[in-house]
Protein backbone atom coordinates (compact mmCIF):
# COMPACT_ATOMS: atom_id res chain seq x y z
CA UNK A 1 0.00 0.00 0.00
CA UNK A 2 1.29 3.44 -0.91
CA UNK A 3 -0.67 6.50 0.20
CA UNK A 4 0.18 9.22 -2.28
CA UNK A 5 0.49 12.43 -0.33
CA UNK A 6 0.42 15.17 -2.91
CA UNK A 7 0.29 18.96 -2.94
CA UNK A 8 0.31 20.23 0.64
CA UNK A 9 -1.82 23.38 0.58
CA UNK A 10 -2.46 26.15 3.07
CA UNK A 11 -5.73 26.06 4.98
CA UNK A 12 -5.45 29.72 5.93
CA UNK A 13 -7.72 32.30 4.26
CA UNK A 14 -5.16 35.09 4.50
CA UNK A 15 -3.74 36.64 1.30
CA UNK A 16 -0.67 35.06 -0.34
CA UNK A 17 1.71 37.68 1.06
CA UNK A 18 3.37 37.33 4.47
CA UNK A 19 5.11 40.31 6.10
CA UNK A 20 7.46 40.11 9.05
CA UNK A 21 8.32 43.50 10.52
CA UNK A 22 10.57 44.56 13.38
CA UNK A 23 9.87 47.80 15.23
CA UNK A 24 12.49 49.84 17.07
CA UNK A 25 12.21 52.34 19.89
CA UNK A 26 12.43 56.09 19.19
CA UNK A 27 16.02 57.28 18.91
CA UNK A 28 17.28 53.96 17.63
CA UNK A 29 19.64 54.58 14.72
CA UNK A 30 18.60 51.43 12.96
CA UNK A 31 15.88 51.56 10.33
CA UNK A 32 12.75 49.41 10.62
CA UNK A 33 13.17 46.09 8.87
CA UNK A 34 10.43 44.50 6.81
CA UNK A 35 10.75 41.10 5.15
CA UNK A 36 8.16 40.27 2.51
CA UNK A 37 7.58 36.74 1.25
CA UNK A 38 5.33 36.59 -1.80
CA UNK A 39 3.96 33.29 -3.08
CA UNK A 40 5.58 32.78 -6.45
CA UNK A 41 8.67 34.76 -5.47
CA UNK A 42 12.20 33.53 -5.98
CA UNK A 43 12.75 32.61 -2.32
CA UNK A 44 9.29 31.13 -1.73
CA UNK A 45 10.22 27.52 -2.69
CA UNK A 46 13.21 27.66 -0.35
CA UNK A 47 11.09 28.88 2.56
CA UNK A 48 8.37 26.33 1.80
CA UNK A 49 10.94 23.53 1.72
CA UNK A 50 12.40 24.63 5.06
CA UNK A 51 8.91 24.75 6.58
CA UNK A 52 7.95 21.29 5.29
CA UNK A 53 11.24 19.88 6.53
CA UNK A 54 10.01 20.40 10.09
CA UNK A 55 6.26 20.08 9.42
CA UNK A 56 6.60 16.80 7.53
CA UNK A 57 10.13 15.32 7.26
CA UNK A 58 11.22 15.51 10.88
CA UNK A 59 7.75 14.60 12.14
CA UNK A 60 7.47 11.53 9.88
CA UNK A 61 10.91 10.28 10.89
CA UNK A 62 10.07 10.66 14.57
CA UNK A 63 6.46 9.45 14.51
CA UNK A 64 6.62 6.61 11.96
CA UNK A 65 10.24 5.41 11.86
CA UNK A 66 9.25 2.14 10.19
CA UNK A 67 7.46 3.73 7.21
CA UNK A 68 9.73 4.69 4.30
CA UNK A 69 8.81 8.01 2.70
CA UNK A 70 10.09 10.55 0.20
CA UNK A 71 9.23 14.16 -0.57
CA UNK A 72 10.07 16.61 -3.33
CA UNK A 73 8.81 20.16 -2.72
CA UNK A 74 5.10 19.69 -1.87
CA UNK A 75 4.75 16.21 -3.38
CA UNK A 76 5.34 13.17 -1.21
CA UNK A 77 4.96 9.40 -0.89
CA UNK A 78 4.66 7.16 2.15
CA UNK A 79 5.10 3.38 1.76
CA UNK A 80 2.94 1.18 4.01
CA UNK A 81 2.58 -2.55 4.53
CA UNK A 82 -1.22 -2.69 4.92
CA UNK A 83 -4.25 -0.58 4.09
CA UNK A 84 -4.93 -0.13 7.81
CA UNK A 85 -1.46 1.31 8.31
CA UNK A 86 -1.95 3.62 5.33
CA UNK A 87 -5.28 4.90 6.70
CA UNK A 88 -3.74 5.49 10.14
CA UNK A 89 -0.77 7.42 8.74
CA UNK A 90 -3.04 9.46 6.49
CA UNK A 91 -5.25 10.45 9.44
CA UNK A 92 -2.26 11.29 11.63
CA UNK A 93 -0.63 13.32 8.86
CA UNK A 94 -3.84 15.27 8.24
CA UNK A 95 -3.93 16.21 11.92
CA UNK A 96 -0.24 17.14 11.89
CA UNK A 97 -0.59 19.41 8.86
CA UNK A 98 -3.69 21.03 10.35
CA UNK A 99 -1.56 22.05 13.33
CA UNK A 100 0.76 23.76 10.85
CA UNK A 101 -2.15 25.46 9.00
CA UNK A 102 -1.74 23.14 6.03
CA UNK A 103 -3.89 20.41 4.55
CA UNK A 104 -3.54 17.46 2.22
CA UNK A 105 -4.84 18.11 -1.27
CA UNK A 106 -8.29 16.44 -1.17
CA UNK A 107 -8.27 15.36 -4.84
CA UNK A 108 -4.65 14.26 -5.16
CA UNK A 109 -4.14 12.47 -1.86
CA UNK A 110 -5.10 8.81 -2.14
CA UNK A 111 -4.07 5.29 -1.23
CA UNK A 112 -2.82 3.09 -4.06
CA UNK A 113 -2.16 -0.64 -4.09
CA UNK A 114 1.22 -1.54 -5.66
CA UNK A 115 0.00 -4.60 -7.51
CA UNK A 116 2.57 -6.92 -9.08
CA UNK A 117 3.41 -10.62 -9.42
CA UNK A 118 3.84 -10.97 -5.65
CA UNK A 119 0.95 -8.70 -4.59
CA UNK A 120 -2.11 -10.04 -6.36
CA UNK A 121 -4.89 -8.53 -4.29
CA UNK A 122 -7.63 -6.31 -5.70
CA UNK A 123 -8.01 -2.60 -4.96
CA UNK A 124 -9.80 0.28 -6.66
CA UNK A 125 -6.57 2.28 -7.19
CA UNK A 126 -3.49 0.53 -8.56
CA UNK A 127 -1.55 3.45 -10.04
CA UNK A 128 -0.43 6.97 -9.18
CA UNK A 129 1.56 9.85 -10.67
CA UNK A 130 4.67 11.25 -9.01
CA UNK A 131 7.18 13.77 -10.40
CA UNK A 132 6.10 13.30 -14.00
CA UNK A 133 6.03 9.48 -13.83
CA UNK A 134 3.09 7.09 -13.68
CA UNK A 135 3.68 4.11 -11.39
CA UNK A 136 1.47 1.13 -12.25
CA UNK A 137 1.57 -2.63 -12.96
CA UNK A 138 3.61 -3.28 -16.12
CA UNK A 139 5.02 -6.32 -17.88
CA UNK A 140 8.76 -6.68 -17.35
CA UNK A 141 11.36 -9.17 -18.50
CA UNK A 142 13.50 -11.30 -16.23
CA UNK A 143 16.71 -11.53 -18.26
CA UNK A 144 18.14 -14.26 -16.05
CA UNK A 145 15.17 -16.57 -16.58
CA UNK A 146 14.24 -15.12 -19.99
CA UNK A 147 10.59 -14.76 -19.07
CA UNK A 148 8.01 -12.02 -18.52
CA UNK A 149 6.52 -11.11 -15.16
CA UNK A 150 4.24 -8.42 -13.76
CA UNK A 151 6.08 -5.62 -11.97
CA UNK A 152 5.11 -2.27 -10.49
CA UNK A 153 7.28 0.25 -12.27
CA UNK A 154 7.39 3.87 -13.50
CA UNK A 155 7.17 5.38 -16.97
CA UNK A 156 6.59 8.92 -18.19
CA UNK A 157 3.04 10.07 -17.38
CA UNK A 158 0.44 11.08 -19.97
CA UNK A 159 0.39 14.58 -18.44
CA UNK A 160 4.15 14.94 -19.00
CA UNK A 161 3.82 13.62 -22.56
CA UNK A 162 1.12 16.19 -23.30
CA UNK A 163 3.26 18.98 -21.82
CA UNK A 164 6.27 18.01 -23.96
CA UNK A 165 4.19 17.95 -27.15
CA UNK A 166 2.78 21.35 -26.27
CA UNK A 167 6.33 22.67 -25.85
CA UNK A 168 7.22 21.41 -29.33
CA UNK A 169 4.14 23.11 -30.78
CA UNK A 170 4.94 26.35 -28.97
CA UNK A 171 8.45 26.41 -30.46
CA UNK A 172 6.71 26.37 -33.87
CA UNK A 173 9.52 24.70 -35.82
CA UNK A 174 7.05 23.58 -38.48
CA UNK A 175 6.71 27.19 -39.61
CA UNK A 176 10.35 28.24 -39.18
CA UNK A 177 11.32 27.96 -42.83
CA UNK A 178 14.08 30.50 -42.16
CA UNK A 179 15.96 27.75 -40.28
CA UNK A 180 17.75 24.71 -41.64
CA UNK A 181 17.89 21.33 -39.93
CA UNK A 182 21.27 22.05 -38.30
CA UNK A 183 19.85 25.21 -36.70
CA UNK A 184 16.73 23.38 -35.51
CA UNK A 185 18.95 20.69 -33.99
CA UNK A 186 21.11 23.29 -32.28
CA UNK A 187 18.03 24.86 -30.68
CA UNK A 188 16.04 21.75 -29.80
CA UNK A 189 18.69 19.17 -28.90
CA UNK A 190 19.20 20.57 -25.36
CA UNK A 191 15.43 20.22 -24.81
CA UNK A 192 15.31 16.68 -26.19
CA UNK A 193 18.38 15.70 -24.18
CA UNK A 194 16.81 16.93 -20.94
CA UNK A 195 13.56 15.07 -21.64
CA UNK A 196 15.31 11.81 -22.51
CA UNK A 197 17.71 12.00 -19.57
CA UNK A 198 14.86 12.49 -17.09
CA UNK A 199 11.74 10.84 -18.49
CA UNK A 200 13.64 8.20 -20.47
CA UNK A 201 15.46 6.89 -17.41
CA UNK A 202 12.75 4.24 -16.90
CA UNK A 203 10.85 2.57 -19.72
CA UNK A 204 12.36 4.76 -22.49
CA UNK A 205 9.97 3.31 -25.08
CA UNK A 206 7.17 5.30 -23.40
CA UNK A 207 8.80 8.45 -24.85
CA UNK A 208 7.87 7.34 -28.39
CA UNK A 209 4.80 9.62 -28.72
CA UNK A 210 6.94 12.70 -28.06
CA UNK A 211 9.71 11.66 -30.46
CA UNK A 212 7.23 10.65 -33.15
CA UNK A 213 5.49 14.02 -32.76
CA UNK A 214 8.79 15.85 -33.22
CA UNK A 215 9.63 13.77 -36.31
CA UNK A 216 6.25 14.71 -37.79
CA UNK A 217 7.04 18.34 -36.98
CA UNK A 218 10.19 17.99 -39.09
CA UNK A 219 8.10 16.51 -41.91
CA UNK A 220 5.71 19.49 -41.70
CA UNK A 221 8.73 21.83 -41.73
CA UNK A 222 10.05 20.18 -44.91
CA UNK A 223 6.64 20.52 -46.59
CA UNK A 224 6.66 24.26 -45.93
CA UNK A 225 10.34 24.90 -46.69
CA UNK A 226 10.65 23.01 -49.97
CA UNK A 227 8.16 23.61 -52.74
CA UNK A 228 8.57 20.09 -54.15
CA UNK A 229 7.18 18.61 -50.93
CA UNK A 230 4.08 20.81 -50.59
CA UNK A 231 1.05 18.57 -50.43
CA UNK A 232 3.26 15.45 -50.41
CA UNK A 233 3.56 14.28 -46.82
CA UNK A 234 4.91 10.82 -47.65
CA UNK A 235 7.58 12.24 -49.93
CA UNK A 236 8.61 14.72 -47.23
CA UNK A 237 8.64 11.89 -44.68
CA UNK A 238 10.99 9.84 -46.86
CA UNK A 239 13.21 12.91 -47.23
CA UNK A 240 13.57 13.35 -43.44
CA UNK A 241 14.02 9.60 -42.99
CA UNK A 242 16.86 9.62 -45.51
CA UNK A 243 18.55 12.44 -43.59
CA UNK A 244 18.13 10.44 -40.34
CA UNK A 245 19.99 7.52 -41.92
CA UNK A 246 22.68 9.73 -43.44
CA UNK A 247 23.16 11.95 -40.36
CA UNK A 248 22.19 9.81 -37.34
CA UNK A 249 23.99 12.24 -34.99
CA UNK A 250 21.91 15.25 -36.00
CA UNK A 251 19.24 14.92 -33.27
CA UNK A 252 19.64 13.42 -29.81
CA UNK A 253 16.98 10.73 -30.21
CA UNK A 254 18.49 9.70 -33.56
CA UNK A 255 21.86 9.34 -31.84
CA UNK A 256 20.29 6.90 -29.34
CA UNK A 257 18.68 4.80 -32.06
CA UNK A 258 15.18 6.12 -31.22
CA UNK A 259 14.46 7.26 -34.77
CA UNK A 260 10.79 6.26 -34.82
CA UNK A 261 8.28 6.95 -37.58
CA UNK A 262 8.09 9.89 -40.00
CA UNK A 263 4.66 9.35 -41.54
Tab-separated table of C-alpha atoms in Angstrom:
chain	number	residue	atom	x	y	z
A	1	UNK	CA	0.000	0.000	0.000
A	2	UNK	CA	1.290	3.444	-0.908
A	3	UNK	CA	-0.671	6.498	0.204
A	4	UNK	CA	0.182	9.215	-2.277
A	5	UNK	CA	0.489	12.432	-0.332
A	6	UNK	CA	0.418	15.174	-2.909
A	7	UNK	CA	0.287	18.964	-2.944
A	8	UNK	CA	0.313	20.231	0.640
A	9	UNK	CA	-1.824	23.375	0.584
A	10	UNK	CA	-2.463	26.150	3.067
A	11	UNK	CA	-5.725	26.064	4.980
A	12	UNK	CA	-5.449	29.722	5.931
A	13	UNK	CA	-7.721	32.301	4.258
A	14	UNK	CA	-5.160	35.091	4.496
A	15	UNK	CA	-3.744	36.642	1.296
A	16	UNK	CA	-0.669	35.063	-0.339
A	17	UNK	CA	1.707	37.680	1.059
A	18	UNK	CA	3.372	37.331	4.466
A	19	UNK	CA	5.106	40.314	6.099
A	20	UNK	CA	7.456	40.112	9.049
A	21	UNK	CA	8.325	43.497	10.522
A	22	UNK	CA	10.571	44.562	13.378
A	23	UNK	CA	9.869	47.801	15.233
A	24	UNK	CA	12.495	49.844	17.073
A	25	UNK	CA	12.208	52.341	19.894
A	26	UNK	CA	12.429	56.091	19.193
A	27	UNK	CA	16.022	57.275	18.905
A	28	UNK	CA	17.283	53.956	17.630
A	29	UNK	CA	19.638	54.584	14.719
A	30	UNK	CA	18.601	51.429	12.965
A	31	UNK	CA	15.881	51.562	10.333
A	32	UNK	CA	12.751	49.412	10.620
A	33	UNK	CA	13.171	46.086	8.871
A	34	UNK	CA	10.431	44.504	6.808
A	35	UNK	CA	10.746	41.104	5.149
A	36	UNK	CA	8.164	40.269	2.511
A	37	UNK	CA	7.581	36.738	1.250
A	38	UNK	CA	5.332	36.587	-1.805
A	39	UNK	CA	3.962	33.294	-3.082
A	40	UNK	CA	5.581	32.776	-6.450
A	41	UNK	CA	8.669	34.761	-5.469
A	42	UNK	CA	12.201	33.527	-5.979
A	43	UNK	CA	12.749	32.613	-2.323
A	44	UNK	CA	9.291	31.130	-1.729
A	45	UNK	CA	10.220	27.520	-2.689
A	46	UNK	CA	13.205	27.662	-0.346
A	47	UNK	CA	11.087	28.880	2.558
A	48	UNK	CA	8.368	26.325	1.797
A	49	UNK	CA	10.936	23.525	1.723
A	50	UNK	CA	12.403	24.626	5.060
A	51	UNK	CA	8.914	24.751	6.578
A	52	UNK	CA	7.947	21.288	5.293
A	53	UNK	CA	11.244	19.880	6.532
A	54	UNK	CA	10.014	20.404	10.093
A	55	UNK	CA	6.259	20.081	9.422
A	56	UNK	CA	6.603	16.799	7.527
A	57	UNK	CA	10.126	15.322	7.256
A	58	UNK	CA	11.220	15.509	10.882
A	59	UNK	CA	7.753	14.604	12.137
A	60	UNK	CA	7.468	11.532	9.876
A	61	UNK	CA	10.909	10.279	10.886
A	62	UNK	CA	10.074	10.664	14.566
A	63	UNK	CA	6.464	9.447	14.507
A	64	UNK	CA	6.619	6.615	11.960
A	65	UNK	CA	10.245	5.412	11.859
A	66	UNK	CA	9.250	2.138	10.186
A	67	UNK	CA	7.458	3.728	7.214
A	68	UNK	CA	9.732	4.688	4.297
A	69	UNK	CA	8.815	8.012	2.699
A	70	UNK	CA	10.085	10.552	0.201
A	71	UNK	CA	9.226	14.162	-0.570
A	72	UNK	CA	10.068	16.605	-3.332
A	73	UNK	CA	8.806	20.157	-2.720
A	74	UNK	CA	5.104	19.693	-1.869
A	75	UNK	CA	4.749	16.206	-3.381
A	76	UNK	CA	5.339	13.167	-1.214
A	77	UNK	CA	4.956	9.403	-0.893
A	78	UNK	CA	4.657	7.156	2.154
A	79	UNK	CA	5.096	3.378	1.760
A	80	UNK	CA	2.944	1.185	4.006
A	81	UNK	CA	2.578	-2.553	4.530
A	82	UNK	CA	-1.224	-2.694	4.918
A	83	UNK	CA	-4.247	-0.585	4.085
A	84	UNK	CA	-4.934	-0.132	7.809
A	85	UNK	CA	-1.460	1.315	8.312
A	86	UNK	CA	-1.947	3.617	5.331
A	87	UNK	CA	-5.278	4.898	6.695
A	88	UNK	CA	-3.742	5.490	10.137
A	89	UNK	CA	-0.772	7.420	8.745
A	90	UNK	CA	-3.045	9.462	6.489
A	91	UNK	CA	-5.253	10.455	9.439
A	92	UNK	CA	-2.257	11.289	11.634
A	93	UNK	CA	-0.631	13.319	8.859
A	94	UNK	CA	-3.844	15.267	8.237
A	95	UNK	CA	-3.932	16.208	11.922
A	96	UNK	CA	-0.236	17.137	11.895
A	97	UNK	CA	-0.587	19.405	8.861
A	98	UNK	CA	-3.694	21.026	10.345
A	99	UNK	CA	-1.560	22.047	13.333
A	100	UNK	CA	0.759	23.758	10.849
A	101	UNK	CA	-2.149	25.464	9.004
A	102	UNK	CA	-1.738	23.144	6.028
A	103	UNK	CA	-3.888	20.410	4.554
A	104	UNK	CA	-3.541	17.458	2.219
A	105	UNK	CA	-4.845	18.110	-1.266
A	106	UNK	CA	-8.290	16.439	-1.171
A	107	UNK	CA	-8.273	15.364	-4.836
A	108	UNK	CA	-4.652	14.265	-5.159
A	109	UNK	CA	-4.142	12.466	-1.856
A	110	UNK	CA	-5.101	8.809	-2.136
A	111	UNK	CA	-4.073	5.286	-1.233
A	112	UNK	CA	-2.819	3.091	-4.062
A	113	UNK	CA	-2.156	-0.643	-4.091
A	114	UNK	CA	1.221	-1.538	-5.657
A	115	UNK	CA	0.000	-4.599	-7.511
A	116	UNK	CA	2.575	-6.924	-9.080
A	117	UNK	CA	3.409	-10.619	-9.424
A	118	UNK	CA	3.842	-10.974	-5.651
A	119	UNK	CA	0.952	-8.703	-4.590
A	120	UNK	CA	-2.111	-10.044	-6.357
A	121	UNK	CA	-4.886	-8.531	-4.287
A	122	UNK	CA	-7.626	-6.309	-5.704
A	123	UNK	CA	-8.006	-2.597	-4.963
A	124	UNK	CA	-9.800	0.281	-6.659
A	125	UNK	CA	-6.571	2.282	-7.190
A	126	UNK	CA	-3.491	0.532	-8.560
A	127	UNK	CA	-1.547	3.450	-10.042
A	128	UNK	CA	-0.431	6.966	-9.181
A	129	UNK	CA	1.563	9.846	-10.669
A	130	UNK	CA	4.669	11.246	-9.010
A	131	UNK	CA	7.177	13.766	-10.396
A	132	UNK	CA	6.099	13.298	-13.998
A	133	UNK	CA	6.028	9.484	-13.830
A	134	UNK	CA	3.090	7.093	-13.678
A	135	UNK	CA	3.677	4.114	-11.387
A	136	UNK	CA	1.468	1.127	-12.253
A	137	UNK	CA	1.571	-2.626	-12.960
A	138	UNK	CA	3.614	-3.284	-16.119
A	139	UNK	CA	5.022	-6.318	-17.879
A	140	UNK	CA	8.757	-6.681	-17.345
A	141	UNK	CA	11.358	-9.171	-18.501
A	142	UNK	CA	13.501	-11.298	-16.232
A	143	UNK	CA	16.711	-11.525	-18.255
A	144	UNK	CA	18.143	-14.261	-16.052
A	145	UNK	CA	15.167	-16.573	-16.580
A	146	UNK	CA	14.244	-15.119	-19.993
A	147	UNK	CA	10.588	-14.756	-19.072
A	148	UNK	CA	8.010	-12.017	-18.523
A	149	UNK	CA	6.517	-11.113	-15.163
A	150	UNK	CA	4.242	-8.421	-13.759
A	151	UNK	CA	6.084	-5.618	-11.967
A	152	UNK	CA	5.114	-2.275	-10.485
A	153	UNK	CA	7.284	0.252	-12.270
A	154	UNK	CA	7.389	3.868	-13.503
A	155	UNK	CA	7.169	5.381	-16.974
A	156	UNK	CA	6.586	8.916	-18.189
A	157	UNK	CA	3.038	10.070	-17.378
A	158	UNK	CA	0.437	11.076	-19.966
A	159	UNK	CA	0.394	14.575	-18.439
A	160	UNK	CA	4.148	14.944	-18.999
A	161	UNK	CA	3.817	13.622	-22.561
A	162	UNK	CA	1.125	16.187	-23.299
A	163	UNK	CA	3.258	18.982	-21.824
A	164	UNK	CA	6.272	18.014	-23.965
A	165	UNK	CA	4.192	17.947	-27.148
A	166	UNK	CA	2.777	21.348	-26.271
A	167	UNK	CA	6.325	22.669	-25.854
A	168	UNK	CA	7.223	21.408	-29.334
A	169	UNK	CA	4.139	23.115	-30.784
A	170	UNK	CA	4.940	26.346	-28.971
A	171	UNK	CA	8.453	26.412	-30.461
A	172	UNK	CA	6.714	26.373	-33.867
A	173	UNK	CA	9.517	24.700	-35.818
A	174	UNK	CA	7.054	23.576	-38.476
A	175	UNK	CA	6.711	27.195	-39.615
A	176	UNK	CA	10.351	28.237	-39.179
A	177	UNK	CA	11.323	27.964	-42.832
A	178	UNK	CA	14.084	30.501	-42.157
A	179	UNK	CA	15.962	27.749	-40.282
A	180	UNK	CA	17.755	24.713	-41.643
A	181	UNK	CA	17.892	21.327	-39.926
A	182	UNK	CA	21.267	22.049	-38.300
A	183	UNK	CA	19.852	25.211	-36.702
A	184	UNK	CA	16.728	23.380	-35.514
A	185	UNK	CA	18.954	20.685	-33.995
A	186	UNK	CA	21.112	23.294	-32.276
A	187	UNK	CA	18.025	24.864	-30.679
A	188	UNK	CA	16.036	21.749	-29.801
A	189	UNK	CA	18.687	19.170	-28.901
A	190	UNK	CA	19.199	20.573	-25.362
A	191	UNK	CA	15.432	20.225	-24.805
A	192	UNK	CA	15.306	16.685	-26.191
A	193	UNK	CA	18.381	15.703	-24.176
A	194	UNK	CA	16.807	16.926	-20.945
A	195	UNK	CA	13.558	15.071	-21.642
A	196	UNK	CA	15.311	11.814	-22.505
A	197	UNK	CA	17.708	11.999	-19.565
A	198	UNK	CA	14.864	12.485	-17.088
A	199	UNK	CA	11.737	10.836	-18.493
A	200	UNK	CA	13.645	8.199	-20.470
A	201	UNK	CA	15.461	6.891	-17.414
A	202	UNK	CA	12.753	4.242	-16.902
A	203	UNK	CA	10.854	2.570	-19.723
A	204	UNK	CA	12.356	4.761	-22.488
A	205	UNK	CA	9.974	3.305	-25.078
A	206	UNK	CA	7.166	5.300	-23.403
A	207	UNK	CA	8.799	8.446	-24.855
A	208	UNK	CA	7.875	7.336	-28.387
A	209	UNK	CA	4.798	9.615	-28.724
A	210	UNK	CA	6.940	12.705	-28.057
A	211	UNK	CA	9.711	11.656	-30.456
A	212	UNK	CA	7.234	10.645	-33.152
A	213	UNK	CA	5.489	14.018	-32.758
A	214	UNK	CA	8.788	15.855	-33.222
A	215	UNK	CA	9.626	13.768	-36.307
A	216	UNK	CA	6.252	14.714	-37.786
A	217	UNK	CA	7.039	18.336	-36.977
A	218	UNK	CA	10.187	17.987	-39.088
A	219	UNK	CA	8.098	16.515	-41.911
A	220	UNK	CA	5.706	19.490	-41.702
A	221	UNK	CA	8.726	21.827	-41.730
A	222	UNK	CA	10.055	20.184	-44.912
A	223	UNK	CA	6.641	20.517	-46.592
A	224	UNK	CA	6.665	24.263	-45.934
A	225	UNK	CA	10.337	24.898	-46.685
A	226	UNK	CA	10.648	23.009	-49.967
A	227	UNK	CA	8.156	23.614	-52.743
A	228	UNK	CA	8.568	20.094	-54.147
A	229	UNK	CA	7.182	18.614	-50.929
A	230	UNK	CA	4.080	20.808	-50.591
A	231	UNK	CA	1.053	18.566	-50.426
A	232	UNK	CA	3.265	15.450	-50.415
A	233	UNK	CA	3.563	14.279	-46.823
A	234	UNK	CA	4.909	10.821	-47.654
A	235	UNK	CA	7.576	12.240	-49.927
A	236	UNK	CA	8.605	14.724	-47.233
A	237	UNK	CA	8.645	11.891	-44.678
A	238	UNK	CA	10.990	9.835	-46.857
A	239	UNK	CA	13.214	12.910	-47.235
A	240	UNK	CA	13.566	13.350	-43.443
A	241	UNK	CA	14.017	9.595	-42.989
A	242	UNK	CA	16.862	9.621	-45.505
A	243	UNK	CA	18.552	12.437	-43.588
A	244	UNK	CA	18.133	10.442	-40.339
A	245	UNK	CA	19.989	7.517	-41.916
A	246	UNK	CA	22.683	9.734	-43.440
A	247	UNK	CA	23.161	11.945	-40.359
A	248	UNK	CA	22.187	9.814	-37.336
A	249	UNK	CA	23.986	12.235	-34.991
A	250	UNK	CA	21.906	15.251	-35.999
A	251	UNK	CA	19.238	14.916	-33.273
A	252	UNK	CA	19.638	13.421	-29.810
A	253	UNK	CA	16.983	10.731	-30.212
A	254	UNK	CA	18.487	9.695	-33.559
A	255	UNK	CA	21.862	9.337	-31.836
A	256	UNK	CA	20.292	6.901	-29.345
A	257	UNK	CA	18.676	4.801	-32.056
A	258	UNK	CA	15.182	6.120	-31.215
A	259	UNK	CA	14.457	7.260	-34.770
A	260	UNK	CA	10.789	6.257	-34.819
A	261	UNK	CA	8.283	6.954	-37.577
A	262	UNK	CA	8.092	9.891	-40.003
A	263	UNK	CA	4.664	9.348	-41.545
